[in-house]
Every structure is written in C-alpha cells, then in structure tokens.
Amino acid sequence: MLILMKSEATKEDILRVCQKIETMGFRAHEIPGAQRTAIGITGNQGKIDPETFATMSGVEQAIPVTKPYKLAGRDARKENSEVSVGGEIIGGRELAIIAGPCSVESWDQLITTARAVKDAGAKFLRGGAFKPRTSPYTFQGMKEEGLVLLREARAETGLKIVTEVKDVLTLSAVSQVADVIQVGARNMSNFSLLEAVGELRTPVLLKRGISATIEELLMAAEYILAKGNLSVILCERGIRTFEPATRNTLDLSAIPVVKKLSHLPIMVDPSHGVGMWEGVTAMSLAAVAAGADGIMVEVHPNPSEALSDGYQSLKPERFKDLLEKVRRVAEVVDRSVGAEVA
Amino acid sequence: MLILMKSEATKEDILRVCQKIETMGFRAHEIPGAQRTAIGITGNQGKIDPETFATMSGVEQAIPVTKPYKLAGRDARKENSEVSVGGEIIGGRELAIIAGPCSVESWDQLITTARAVKDAGAKFLRGGAFKPRTSPYTFQGMKEEGLVLLREARAETGLKIVTEVKDVLTLSAVSQVADVIQVGARNMSNFSLLEAVGELRTPVLLKRGISATIEELLMAAEYILAKGNLSVILCERGIRTFEPATRNTLDLSAIPVVKKLSHLPIMVDPSHGVGMWEGVTAMSLAAVAAGADGIMVEVHPNPSEALSDGYQSLKPERFKDLLEKVRRVAEVVDRSVGAEVA
Amino acid sequence: MLILMKSEATKEDILRVCQKIETMGFRAHEIPGAQRTAIGITGNQGKIDPETFATMSGVEQAIPVTKPYKLAGRDARKENSEVSVGGEIIGGRELAIIAGPCSVESWDQLITTARAVKDAGAKFLRGGAFKPRTSPYTFQGMKEEGLVLLREARAETGLKIVTEVKDVLTLSAVSQVADVIQVGARNMSNFSLLEAVGELRTPVLLKRGISATIEELLMAAEYILAKGNLSVILCERGIRTFEPATRNTLDLSAIPVVKKLSHLPIMVDPSHGVGMWEGVTAMSLAAVAAGADGIMVEVHPNPSEALSDGYQSLKPERFKDLLEKVRRVAEVVDRSVGAEVA
Amino acid sequence: MLILMKSEATKEDILRVCQKIETMGFRAHEIPGAQRTAIGITGNQGKIDPETFATMSGVEQAIPVTKPYKLAGRDARKENSEVSVGGEIIGGRELAIIAGPCSVESWDQLITTARAVKDAGAKFLRGGAFKPRTSPYTFQGMKEEGLVLLREARAETGLKIVTEVKDVLTLSAVSQVADVIQVGARNMSNFSLLEAVGELRTPVLLKRGISATIEELLMAAEYILAKGNLSVILCERGIRTFEPATRNTLDLSAIPVVKKLSHLPIMVDPSHGVGMWEGVTAMSLAAVAAGADGIMVEVHPNPSEALSDGYQSLKPERFKDLLEKVRRVAEVVDRSVGAEVA
C-alpha cells in the first residue's frame, strides 16, 4: 500500500498516518517529494483496505500494490494447474473440448448430439438441466428429469458431463450427476454458492460474470479455492459493452492476462460470447490460437427447433469441421486435440 | 414481432415463415417492400422468442416489438404503485429516506447512527448483517448477531429496518427482522432468490445489477411480482462503465425511464453509486430533483473507523444538512420529506 | 511515480531502476517490503511516462501518482474560474442558461426560438450551423448561411451566440460570429482543433467525448489552456454505456468530481445525454441540484418538424416551465437564474 | 421503417401517421394487432430518420429496418474488396503484415526496424511522424522530418509506408509519402478529415474509434467511399470497456461481423488493443485465426528506450517468431503470408 498525501498536508497529518500504520503492526516509510509526500507500508502479509486511510486528514489517495487474491495467483504456484476430471486432464497439453446443447430437451435430442460430438472428438458433453433465464415466462429447463437424461447419456457414450448449478438448493442433485459443475456468469458473484461448491471436490467451471473484471473472476475462484476445492477452471464467455452487433464482446485478451496472473486453466465459450453461429467457428479458432485451454461450444441437431439459444448453436457437421481446424491451430501453439473416433 | 427478410429471400422462404406463424396460432401480415419483404405477427398475447425465426432460411432479423415484462409495466397499471411498509408509504408524495451504516458493527455504532438519522428525519434504518464481499478474506458482517441488534434498534427508535438478504439459506432469518428486504446488486439475477422473496409478502428493495439494463431490472422485478409479492421497490445504485474516477456511474436518467415504463417506485443509492462522500450530497439532491421516490444514504458516526465503505459514508451532521436541502428540492418537484423530529 | 518490483526481482534489477531514476535527474527511494520492493521517485516536476520503467527487468508495474494536467487542475488555482462572455459570467453564482435549436434551419425557426428562450430567461442562444453527422447522407447544417442568421438573431435579441466548430478550416468563419465556440464530443480528442481554438481568446465550450474519462476531458482542456486561451467551460453530455434505453448515460457525478479536481466551470447538456424530451426536464433539474454551472437545452418551436434531434427538443412553453423549476432548485444550492423578462 | 403505435393510440393518430408517410411519397401498411397497431413503410430508397415519427401523437417507437450505409455494405458488393497498394494486395488470400515502431524516432531506429521486419516477412512499414497524444506535454512526433526518414526507408527497403494523418492541414505532406494513409481511432469521427482523404486515391487504413460501434465504423468508411476513394481498409484496435487489465478490449468478434455486413478488408492492431507485449503474440495469432486480412504490429529494436508505446512493442526476434506461427495459422484458414526473405 502506498499512501499519497495532499500537497497541503501538514506534518501532523503525515505523522498521524505513520502512527496509524505502526499501530496496525506494519512499518511506515516516508518518501518526501517536491510537491507532496508519499508513505509506503511494508510488513503486511495480505491486503490492507484502502478505505482505512482514505478518510484521514491530508490523505489524497491510498493505492494498493498487492494483489487481493492469494491461492489463485501465480505467486502461490508458478506452474500451471491441471484439473483431472475422472482421468481427463483440463489445463494440460491436450485441449478440453466441451460440446452439446444449451438445454437438455429430450432423450433423442441429447443422445443424438452426444454421439455426434463424441464422433467429432469431444470428450465432454454439456447440457443444461436447470436454466437461469432472464424471463420467468420462458423455458427453465427439464430440471431433475434433465439430470437423469445426462446420466444416461454418460452411461451410453462415456462422455464426461458438464452441467450448470443454478442455486444452493439444487446443488446436491446436480453434483450427483455432474463430472464438472458449471457456475454460470450470473452466479459468479453468488458467494454463498461459491462457498458451497468449494466444500465439494467436484471440478468447477467458473464463468466470468457479464461485467466482471479479470481480478473479480480470480477473486470468485479464490472463494472456491479457500474452501479447499482446488479444481477450478475459469471460463471467458463475453463481457457487456456498448457494441450491439454481438450478444457480448468476447474478451480473448483475458487469456494471456489470466495466464500471466494465475495458474488456473482458462477455457472459452464462443457461443455465448458471440451469440450467432457464423461467428462461433471464427472465435473458437481464435480462442485456441490465443492460448485457451479448451473451448465449450453449443451444438444442436436442429438449431431452429431449439428451446433456447438456437441461433448460436452449430449443427453437428459444422462442429466436426470446426474441430478439424481446431486440431491444426492447436499444433501451432503446441497443443493437441484427442484423436477423432473412427 | 416483425420478421425482416433478406433482399435475396425467395417466395418459398416467405411462405415458410408465414406458415410457421400460422402454425403457432398467430396471424402473419406480409409487407412487400422495394428492397425486401417484412412480415408482421399479430394475435400473440406475450413475447415470442426471436430465435424461433432467426435461423430460418431467408430471414435477416426478427425484431421484438412487445415488452417482455407484464406485471411490472405501465400497461399493467397506469397509476404509480405505492408500497406500504408498516404504514410508511414508499412511492407516494412523501420521499422515503433510508439511512444508516453499511454494516452493523456494534450496538453503540448502530444505535448512535439510528438516533442521529431519526433526528435528521429518516424513517428507515439501513444496516447490513450479512454482507456479500468480493474477497473471502474481508469482514462478512455480524450475521445473526447483527439481526438481533437491528431488531433492538427498531424497538428503541421505531425506525423501519432495511437489511440485505445474501442467500436463500438465510432468508428466513432476515425476513423475521426486516421491514424491507434488500436484494443487492450482485443478486439481481439470482432468480432462485427472487422467487423465494416473491413467495413472501415483505416489501423488497431490488437493486439494479452492476451491468443490468433497465429492462433486465424490470424483468427481475417481474420474477418477484409473478410469485405474488407486489411490494417491489426498485433502486438505482450505479452501473459499471469505463470511468475510473467514481466507483460506479450513477445512472439518474434511469429514473425518468423507469417512470415511463413502469408503475413501481424507484429509489437511488448515491453512496454506492459515487463511492466518495463528497459526491453523496450532490447526487442525493440530483436524485430527488430527477424524480426519485427516495434516497438511501450511508451514514456512520466515525467513517474512518468503519469496517466497510467508510469512504463513502456521511457523518451524522452532514446527513442532517443534506436532508434540509433535500426537503427544499423536494418541494420544487411536488414531493415532501417527513417532519424533522424536534 | 512508484515503481513496484516483482517478488522475484534481483538486487541488480533494483539497482538498475534506481540508477535510471538518478540518470533522469530525480531521486530514488527504495522501500523494501516483506514480499517485494517498491521504489519511490521524487524530484520530478511533471509526469514521468510509466512506460519508461515498465519494460525493465524485474519491474511489475509503474504507478503514476501525479495528475497529468497542470493548468486545468486545482493545484494550479484553488478558487473557481469564471469565464466572461461579453459581460455574462459563466462559473459564477448565476447559472448559465443556453437554449435553442439543435440546428439553425431558417430565420423563422431561429428567431421564434430565440425570442422564446429569451423570454423564459436564457441569456445564450445555441444553434448549429456546421453539423458533424454520423451519416454523409443526412443534413449537414446551413453552414455559412446559418452563421449569418445567428449573427442577426444576436443583433435582434442581444442573446450571446453558442455555436459549434466542426473543423480547423471553418474555425475562422465560426469565430467571427460565436461568442462561445463549442467543441463537440466527437472533436474532444481532435488535438489540432484544440490547439487552434487555444490560439484564440474566444471562450470555448468543450464537450466531453462519448467515451472520454474525466481525466481525458481535463487533458483536452489542458491543450486549450496551454496555448493561452484560459476561457474554457467543460460540458458533460452523456457517455456511452451498455444501456440502450437512453441515447447516452448522463454522468452527473462528473460534476462533483470535476469540482474537486479542477477550477474550470462545468455545464450539462441533458438533451444529448438523455435523447428523449421526457427526460430532459428531470435531468436539467438534477444537473443544477448536483452543482452544475449551467445547462444547455435544445428547444424547438415544432419538434416533430426539426431536421435533427427533434425527439429530444423541448417546446418553448415546456422550456419556460423548466426554467421556473430550475430557478427554485438553484436557490437550494446557493445559485440563481437571471430575472425572467417580463 | 416500422412505426409501432401505443396501445392507447386513436384511429386519428394512426391515420395521421399514414398520411405523413404518403406525403413523403412512400406507402403505409397498417398491421392491426391484438394490443396495438404497427405501420410498415415501403417505397423508400434510403434511410428515413426515426425522429420524423417519434414525436407524433400515439407513436410508441419508430424502428429502422434498413442499414444506414450503402457503399460499404454487402448489398452493394457481394464479393470481398481487394485494395491494391502499389501492387501489394490487402484483402486477398495473402495476409497483409504491417510492422514497425509506434513513432519514427531517428534514422537508426527506423532503418534497423525496417530491415528486421522485412527480413521476418513484413511488406509494410508503419511509423508515426505526426502523433496525436493525450497530453500536450509529451512527444508529438518528428513531423516533417519523420516523413523524410520514412521516404528514405522505403527507398532502401522497398517496404510500403503506412503512416498516420493527424489533421487536414498536414494531409498533403503525409499523402506525398504514405502508400497507405492511416486515420487513427481518435479521428474516426472527424468527418472533415474523412472527406479530405476521400478526395484522394491513396489507400486509407481506417481505425475503429475507441467507443465506436461496428455500424459507426462502416459509416465512417462510407464518408470516404462516398467521395470516390474506394480503397478503404478497416482496422480493429480495441474498444473501451470497464476492464482495467488491458489498455483496451480487442474485439475480435468484429471480424466475423464485418465480414458478414461489409465487403471491405479488415485488419487488426493487437499492440494498441492489448497494450502489453506479452499479449501481442497471442492476439496476433487469434486475429488471423478469426479471419482478419492482416495484422499491424509495433516492433522496436529497444522497447525500453522507445519514446512512445514501448511497453507494447515486440523486439525484432520475437516478431520473427510470431510471423512463423502466423504463417501456420494462416494455412488453417486458407490464407498465406508472403515468403520470408532468406
């Protein structure tokens, strides 16, 4: 922490700030300047709240210089974390490919999609059973019935299941089926839910909130890590900006930033990020080129009949073409995609 | 809904869209144009999902023309709604003045503040017992103990209690004390929590999410209204923009917009909006001038000792000065503030 | 400037940074900490570019602690600046009221509006002759002919003329008529134009760019001030956010922020900020309550016939009602509005 | 254009709107609905201003359904445009690689960089002679002297020169040297400058404004095209969002969007977009994977000595490594990079 004093601060103001620092058990370092004095604080282990000083007489600004997260940061772990999902590794050399429908709608729809994405090379099946929807009047998912179908799809295909948890009340049901529990963008700051998934040992796919900074995403991960669940996978899915042409603005530069700040794997969901299927292929390749640890893509056998998000879903044959290109881009950045099923 | 066809759409494309509309039980109105054809849909009661048509051959765009909310909209109720909180009305001629500390920290802190804000003219005491915090390592509120203190402060001062619910698990405890249950910005899209408070009949203060559009705020209110709780009060508290000088950008134009679209009362929280006490007075007056139904202000007897949000808290004497000015601005816009306690 | 070193920085890294600082003629202050070392710089008069250090080995971050503007800042002048426009003061106790049509369209339209706004109490007439428009195919203003009409309107009413300069080429023509030269939002970062108006001594109304931070607005003012034109009036007119319900998001909290950082007067243009006439009255009152030094309002005798911005223009009678309320709000914040013409 | 009437609109309101449409020479199509009436307009060639109707009695909203640009749109030209720069094609199968320093600083710096980027495979040399800078107190470029050095660097290396025009006054000087005139982000809405470069026949690299929508970028291109200069290349360089970790948020989804809406080539500048050299490689590859027609990268022989933008500049050897990867990613998306010079 650096305390910047006002140019008109008195000697007493400066003394009082130094005393407060010492009272807190830290050391104060006065740096007199031409225009104003700055005071450095050392000896603190974690973050000090800037507000502690901001209201004191003569103080212009209190500037934090330490990151607020610990377990999620590179300082805690230099090498990249790898998350094991029943033997499949996310965050290693091989890219994680998650695909499937936005919502589970029926056995036919689910198993058709599951077989298709497995054939194309995906190892994870996504499908929402509990759907957080902006309107109370739209389809909210098949709920428990959807979970049953996901379990059966896994039994039949061997694909790992990625499905979203909507709230603490249904977490138990979801965690009995999910190989990876998805925490959606709207729940990224639902701290009670983060703590609850932190108590489990099931891997968590944590999506970035629609207006969350990267630091806030890492702080949300910190909530889960601090409870002992170290299997956290981050996911960029687009942020809200002024641009109306896309549903959100996919922030791919979050990938190099996260790689610099944190050891956690980061995936990209281009379907929600772009919101139109024409852009999903382009942005999937871009995500892999930018260093993402995997992609999560919406695939639907018949997009125009989908109960949700049809406009941004790929048909199975387009998804297959996409993965062939992903495989080639992956090689350029020293990554791979698991073998296509013959 | 208006379906806009591409300029190269064929007669068959147009026919297929019209047939789909008729199949859904609605009427299709073809509007042939110089460059392209548009198709209007009538006969639908609620909203049609644009995606239903967006993936059909020849379709350029599907443009919704009906609002997605019903109960929250002006079409449902022409006159303004008034919410009664144990006899005190929010949304009537008299402005609602809610004040108090960000967090309940101790009996002394709470009762000192409560008496001061009551003396100044407030009728509602705010104070957080369960605090959603960005970091798992910072003060999370006094929890149940804080609720006990709030109950005692009400017993002693008669002020109505406004306190935040953090999650579904603690809702029952909070609702036994709260006269108004606050749903915070981070929970605005926590639909399970919205439904749970919708089941109650306690008034709800619903804060706008940090990047929520006004339409999304109204849809969140719709979740509560649809469950039968009609006592919903909206609250603007600042949105996230690129401007770093303030904690958030307080969107006061949301007030005339909400007044046009909805019958629900709307209050303003300038403390979180601006994040610095020097701006709180200015923005409180501005909110009232813009037509807000009340303000919610953080007051702390000793801001530099506050455990949270000290920098944006007013001292009691500043709050008193503020209310005197609020009273005078209120008159200009045909509103009033309850009599100051002698 | 504070240089924050990485936790793994070596002694040599630290030494090299200190030597670079000394080489630049400043003093380096090493602050060793538990986790990392920080280095304070003193002795510099102005801003140092953070990039000078950001690429050096072992450096985590370079944090500027001095404001980049000088003449525009409160440090340069503690008391508020007042700008004289032919005897009318902007920035003093009396609020500046600027009103008139978006564009000059005809003599009838202009003089009708001018007389109406003067009757209501305005002392400044706005009207665009050169209009920057997003589309090359829409009305671009009456240009020189419009300037002639503005000059005549001043001769007939005595109102001071506020009109926009579009580019350096037409600045000479505009400056021969304008009592206040308006630099529009799109030109806020047109540094060549800022320098050109800086060479003049005509007062300048500088609008905030649509995505400019307050610091950038002050830096744009600095360009004008640095050339010797000290008569700069800032103008908040709405920033671009994700909210679609209003044309822009009027950032009224910019008023207390500017008042804290700078001595320059700041006005508000609620017409462009809100983009719908129903909101203009509300936001005008809010602006005055928040401490603005004046308002600039679009008024048109027949908004639905206006060639531009009709939807956000007030009719003269509504403007008159508005000013009566403005007068009353002004009193609350110790300001006044010039006497209404009987 | 679709006019949506209010639910309480009277028959007279509807009639008046229809009459106004007919008066304008177009056809009105009434679409009566359950809740409200809509009125379609056909027969118009270009865009109608929504404001024409928005203020009429009974009108809820006027919704434009035609794109405001003509020459820049896909409707005007189905196939992609290719821009020839002295024989080098931008927008064809081969990617355009533009590289060089942010600012021209000296002959040594320029020629060292020029040779290095040519060796790596670039065919275009960037370098700013006139620099628009936020602060009047920072380095503004070598101006005319810089242009002379650029001309000499071309003579010696054969690289095409890309350099920025700052204003209309220096356009003539710039256009005598530039093979491609760059219009920077801050000038994207400087319509006078756009018209001036539109009068020339030199290719123009038009950067997206820092908060410009894609539609506004296309409208800015329209200004240039409408004057007869058809050699326009668009450039995404990051937009302003709430995220502080990167200088801007590079919006790569703009690439598939532009490719859908327009025939113009689009390049990406990852250096300004990300603002830190670690991210430049990642985002360059991502841009190519997403379908960009080329990249523009800042390269500096000694970034920590650069007078501007050092932190985001690549060293020549890193740039060479980057181009090798770019070449491989390009193949995946059926593009190529010109042969590396042996």
mmCIF file of C-alpha atoms in Angstrom, chain C residues 20 49 51-52 54-56 68 70-71 132-137 140 166-169 186-187 189-192 195 210-213 216 219 222-223 226 240 247 277 303-305 307-311, chain D residues 20 49 51-52 54-56 68 70-71 132-137 140 166-169 186-187 189-192 195 210-213 216 219 222-223 226 240 247 277 303-305 307-311:
data_model
loop_
_atom_site.group_PDB
_atom_site.id
_atom_site.type_symbol
_atom_site.label_atom_id
_atom_site.label_comp_id
_atom_site.label_asym_id
_atom_site.label_seq_id
_atom_site.Cartn_x
_atom_site.Cartn_y
_atom_site.Cartn_z
ATOM 1 C CA LYS C 20 17.893 5.011 -14.286
ATOM 2 C CA ASP C 49 5.874 8.146 -18.598
ATOM 3 C CA GLU C 51 6.440 3.005 -19.905
ATOM 4 C CA THR C 52 9.947 4.248 -19.203
ATOM 5 C CA ALA C 54 7.526 -0.928 -17.374
ATOM 6 C CA THR C 55 9.800 -2.885 -19.702
ATOM 7 C CA MET C 56 12.804 -3.037 -17.363
ATOM 8 C CA PRO C 68 -1.060 14.648 -15.863
ATOM 9 C CA LYS C 70 -1.360 21.227 -14.637
ATOM 10 C CA LEU C 71 -3.243 24.345 -15.734
ATOM 11 C CA PRO C 132 -20.988 16.776 -37.689
ATOM 12 C CA ARG C 133 -23.315 13.909 -38.615
ATOM 13 C CA THR C 134 -22.734 10.164 -38.466
ATOM 14 C CA SER C 135 -24.079 9.715 -41.979
ATOM 15 C CA PRO C 136 -22.802 11.541 -45.058
ATOM 16 C CA TYR C 137 -26.348 11.398 -46.411
ATOM 17 C CA GLN C 140 -25.097 18.786 -42.507
ATOM 18 C CA LYS C 166 -16.619 21.386 -36.962
ATOM 19 C CA ASP C 167 -13.044 21.687 -38.187
ATOM 20 C CA VAL C 168 -9.993 23.934 -38.435
ATOM 21 C CA LEU C 169 -10.974 25.066 -41.947
ATOM 22 C CA ARG C 186 -16.501 13.952 -31.478
ATOM 23 C CA ASN C 187 -13.811 16.631 -31.590
ATOM 24 C CA SER C 189 -9.617 14.500 -28.980
ATOM 25 C CA ASN C 190 -9.030 16.468 -32.176
ATOM 26 C CA PHE C 191 -5.858 17.955 -30.777
ATOM 27 C CA SER C 192 -5.152 20.146 -33.808
ATOM 28 C CA GLU C 195 -4.694 23.951 -30.315
ATOM 29 C CA ILE C 210 -18.550 9.994 -25.801
ATOM 30 C CA SER C 211 -16.151 7.599 -24.104
ATOM 31 C CA ALA C 212 -13.726 10.058 -22.578
ATOM 32 C CA THR C 213 -12.731 9.766 -18.949
ATOM 33 C CA GLU C 216 -9.070 12.954 -20.610
ATOM 34 C CA MET C 219 -6.310 16.908 -20.637
ATOM 35 C CA GLU C 222 -5.142 21.482 -20.966
ATOM 36 C CA TYR C 223 -4.428 21.616 -24.730
ATOM 37 C CA ALA C 226 -1.588 25.611 -22.727
ATOM 38 C CA ARG C 240 -21.553 5.543 -23.955
ATOM 39 C CA ARG C 247 -29.142 7.730 -26.137
ATOM 40 C CA TRP C 277 -37.656 15.120 -24.215
ATOM 41 C CA PRO C 303 -40.010 19.426 -32.575
ATOM 42 C CA SER C 304 -41.716 16.982 -34.934
ATOM 43 C CA GLU C 305 -40.629 19.118 -37.921
ATOM 44 C CA LEU C 307 -34.323 18.450 -39.256
ATOM 45 C CA SER C 308 -32.250 16.941 -36.453
ATOM 46 C CA ASP C 309 -32.709 15.875 -32.851
ATOM 47 C CA GLY C 310 -36.404 16.706 -32.767
ATOM 48 C CA TYR C 311 -37.140 13.891 -30.393
ATOM 49 C CA LYS D 20 -47.461 11.650 -43.239
ATOM 50 C CA ASP D 49 -34.959 9.416 -39.809
ATOM 51 C CA GLU D 51 -37.286 11.087 -35.294
ATOM 52 C CA THR D 52 -39.625 12.122 -38.075
ATOM 53 C CA ALA D 54 -41.126 9.595 -32.851
ATOM 54 C CA THR D 55 -42.724 12.832 -31.692
ATOM 55 C CA MET D 56 -46.114 12.272 -33.351
ATOM 56 C CA PRO D 68 -27.680 3.298 -42.942
ATOM 57 C CA LYS D 70 -24.798 1.740 -48.807
ATOM 58 C CA LEU D 71 -21.388 1.617 -50.473
ATOM 59 C CA PRO D 132 -1.896 12.611 -31.649
ATOM 60 C CA ARG D 133 -1.116 12.427 -27.926
ATOM 61 C CA THR D 134 -3.453 12.760 -24.946
ATOM 62 C CA SER D 135 -1.084 15.193 -23.262
ATOM 63 C CA PRO D 136 0.216 18.421 -24.815
ATOM 64 C CA TYR D 137 3.399 17.885 -22.838
ATOM 65 C CA GLN D 140 4.296 14.699 -30.604
ATOM 66 C CA LYS D 166 -3.277 13.840 -37.757
ATOM 67 C CA ASP D 167 -5.280 16.631 -39.376
ATOM 68 C CA VAL D 168 -6.375 18.215 -42.660
ATOM 69 C CA LEU D 169 -3.542 20.753 -42.512
ATOM 70 C CA ARG D 186 -9.415 9.481 -32.382
ATOM 71 C CA ASN D 187 -10.091 10.755 -35.903
ATOM 72 C CA SER D 189 -15.442 10.614 -36.441
ATOM 73 C CA ASN D 190 -13.500 13.593 -37.782
ATOM 74 C CA PHE D 191 -15.797 13.842 -40.783
ATOM 75 C CA SER D 192 -13.922 16.717 -42.410
ATOM 76 C CA GLU D 195 -13.973 13.699 -46.623
ATOM 77 C CA ILE D 210 -12.324 3.747 -29.143
ATOM 78 C CA SER D 211 -16.038 3.558 -28.448
ATOM 79 C CA ALA D 212 -17.366 3.268 -31.969
ATOM 80 C CA THR D 213 -19.865 0.590 -32.865
ATOM 81 C CA GLU D 216 -20.349 3.640 -36.951
ATOM 82 C CA MET D 219 -20.485 4.803 -41.654
ATOM 83 C CA GLU D 222 -18.993 5.420 -46.081
ATOM 84 C CA TYR D 223 -17.801 9.050 -45.796
ATOM 85 C CA ALA D 226 -18.888 8.465 -50.957
ATOM 86 C CA ARG D 240 -13.052 0.905 -24.264
ATOM 87 C CA ARG D 247 -5.291 -0.956 -22.356
ATOM 88 C CA TRP D 277 3.825 -7.125 -25.385
ATOM 89 C CA PRO D 303 11.409 -1.184 -26.445
ATOM 90 C CA SER D 304 12.559 0.160 -23.088
ATOM 91 C CA GLU D 305 14.069 3.190 -24.863
ATOM 92 C CA LEU D 307 9.619 7.433 -26.848
ATOM 93 C CA SER D 308 6.067 6.075 -27.004
ATOM 94 C CA ASP D 309 4.309 2.746 -26.585
ATOM 95 C CA GLY D 310 7.455 0.849 -25.655
ATOM 96 C CA TYR D 311 5.577 -1.452 -23.343
#
